[in-house]
Amino acid sequence: MSLSQEIIDEFNKAFKKARVAGETEPTAMVLATSDGHGLVTSRTVLLKALDEDGFVFFTNINSTKGRQLSACPRASATFLWKASGCQVQLTGTVSRVSDEATDAYFATRDRGSQIGAWASAQSAPLDSRETLLRRVREVEEQYAGREVLRPPFWVGFTLNPERVEFWWSREFRLHDRFEYTLEGGHWAKQRLYP
Ligand SMILES: Cc1cc2nc3c(=O)[nH]c(=O)nc-3n(C[C@H](O)[C@H](O)[C@H](O)COP(=O)(O)O)c2cc1C
């Protein structure tokens, strides 16, 4: 089910407020994933796009999160925008971004990040920084004078929420919380106790 325009508008308004308030990295969200057997892990990723299908981020499919999302395509993400006193939480299902759209986004990244994507076996043990830098040099040589293509293991995911919560800081911890939940094919909104 698609996000409602109201939710997208609320998110964009809150995002803008965060930026205006001086939040240095408002696209950062803490993404929680699970192996499907009760092990939950979390880490920060950057939001790269938002549309009615959801919230898009990119990562390595062989990383801990990538493997967990392949096994259990559900996730939760939290934005903390301290400067504007806002938290946004998302919970829902996760699906892969198309290869074409992922290629298109990868092509916009700076060359150093493109090379880094090839060089990093994200989340695998690394014996030394020298090994990583050697791998970077090898990739640089391999792609010398030509375009760096997207590694097949570098992918995009869309978190398509079934629940979105906006939390706004208010005096005396009497904060405002608004929850949007998908119910029978439509989005319901309610206020929650802080
Ligand atoms: C501010 C910030 C932004 C990050 N953005 C991303 C990102 O967009 N994609 C990503 O794969 N890792 C990103 N990372 C690194 C992850 O937090 C994490 O270390 C890495 O993805 C490995 O996570 P995993 O082993 O749980 O899969 C970011 C880290 C920070 C601190």
Short mmCIF file of N, CA and C and ligand atoms in Angstrom, two decimals, residues 25 28 41-46 48 57-60 63-66 122-123, ligand 1:
data_model
loop_
_atom_site.label_atom_id
_atom_site.label_comp_id
_atom_site.label_asym_id
_atom_site.label_seq_id
_atom_site.Cartn_x
_atom_site.Cartn_y
_atom_site.Cartn_z
N GLU A 25 22.82 16.31 9.51
CA GLU A 25 22.60 15.17 8.63
C GLU A 25 21.18 14.64 8.76
N ALA A 28 19.96 11.00 7.93
CA ALA A 28 20.42 9.81 8.68
C ALA A 28 19.28 9.18 9.45
N THR A 41 19.27 -6.20 14.84
CA THR A 41 20.47 -5.35 14.79
C THR A 41 20.06 -3.99 14.24
N SER A 42 20.86 -2.98 14.53
CA SER A 42 20.54 -1.66 13.99
C SER A 42 21.82 -0.91 13.65
N ARG A 43 21.67 0.05 12.77
CA ARG A 43 22.79 0.88 12.31
C ARG A 43 22.21 2.07 11.56
N THR A 44 23.07 3.07 11.31
CA THR A 44 22.62 4.27 10.59
C THR A 44 22.78 4.07 9.09
N VAL A 45 21.78 4.48 8.33
CA VAL A 45 21.92 4.58 6.87
C VAL A 45 21.34 5.94 6.45
N LEU A 46 21.60 6.31 5.21
CA LEU A 46 21.12 7.61 4.73
C LEU A 46 19.91 7.43 3.81
N LYS A 48 17.85 8.26 0.73
CA LYS A 48 18.23 8.82 -0.56
C LYS A 48 17.05 9.23 -1.42
N PHE A 57 17.03 3.51 0.66
CA PHE A 57 18.43 3.60 1.08
C PHE A 57 19.22 2.57 0.28
N PHE A 58 20.55 2.74 0.29
CA PHE A 58 21.41 1.84 -0.48
C PHE A 58 22.44 1.20 0.43
N THR A 59 22.79 -0.03 0.09
CA THR A 59 23.74 -0.75 0.94
C THR A 59 24.30 -1.95 0.19
N ASN A 60 25.08 -2.74 0.92
CA ASN A 60 25.68 -3.95 0.36
C ASN A 60 24.79 -5.13 0.74
N SER A 63 26.07 -7.47 3.42
CA SER A 63 26.32 -6.98 4.78
C SER A 63 25.36 -7.66 5.75
N THR A 64 25.57 -7.42 7.02
CA THR A 64 24.66 -7.99 8.02
C THR A 64 23.22 -7.59 7.73
N LYS A 65 23.01 -6.29 7.50
CA LYS A 65 21.63 -5.82 7.23
C LYS A 65 21.10 -6.39 5.93
N GLY A 66 21.98 -6.48 4.91
CA GLY A 66 21.55 -7.00 3.61
C GLY A 66 21.10 -8.45 3.72
N GLN A 122 31.49 -5.21 2.79
CA GLN A 122 30.88 -4.64 4.00
C GLN A 122 30.46 -5.71 5.00
N SER A 123 30.88 -5.51 6.23
CA SER A 123 30.54 -6.33 7.41
C SER A 123 31.37 -7.61 7.52
C1 LIG B 1 25.91 8.90 9.24
C2 LIG B 1 26.07 7.51 8.69
C3 LIG B 1 25.52 7.19 7.47
C4 LIG B 1 25.65 5.90 6.95
N1 LIG B 1 25.03 5.62 5.77
C5 LIG B 1 25.09 4.34 5.29
C6 LIG B 1 24.34 3.98 4.12
O1 LIG B 1 23.59 4.79 3.53
N2 LIG B 1 24.46 2.70 3.69
C7 LIG B 1 25.22 1.77 4.33
O2 LIG B 1 25.29 0.64 3.87
N3 LIG B 1 25.92 2.09 5.43
C8 LIG B 1 25.86 3.34 5.94
N4 LIG B 1 26.54 3.66 7.08
C9 LIG B 1 27.32 2.61 7.76
C10 LIG B 1 26.37 1.74 8.59
O3 LIG B 1 25.94 2.42 9.75
C11 LIG B 1 27.00 0.39 8.95
O4 LIG B 1 28.22 0.57 9.64
C12 LIG B 1 27.24 -0.47 7.73
O5 LIG B 1 26.21 -0.34 6.77
C13 LIG B 1 27.35 -1.94 8.12
O6 LIG B 1 26.18 -2.29 8.79
P1 LIG B 1 25.76 -3.82 9.03
O7 LIG B 1 27.01 -4.59 9.35
O8 LIG B 1 24.82 -3.80 10.20
O9 LIG B 1 25.08 -4.32 7.78
C14 LIG B 1 26.40 4.93 7.65
C15 LIG B 1 26.96 5.25 8.89
C16 LIG B 1 26.80 6.51 9.40
C17 LIG B 1 27.39 6.82 10.76
#
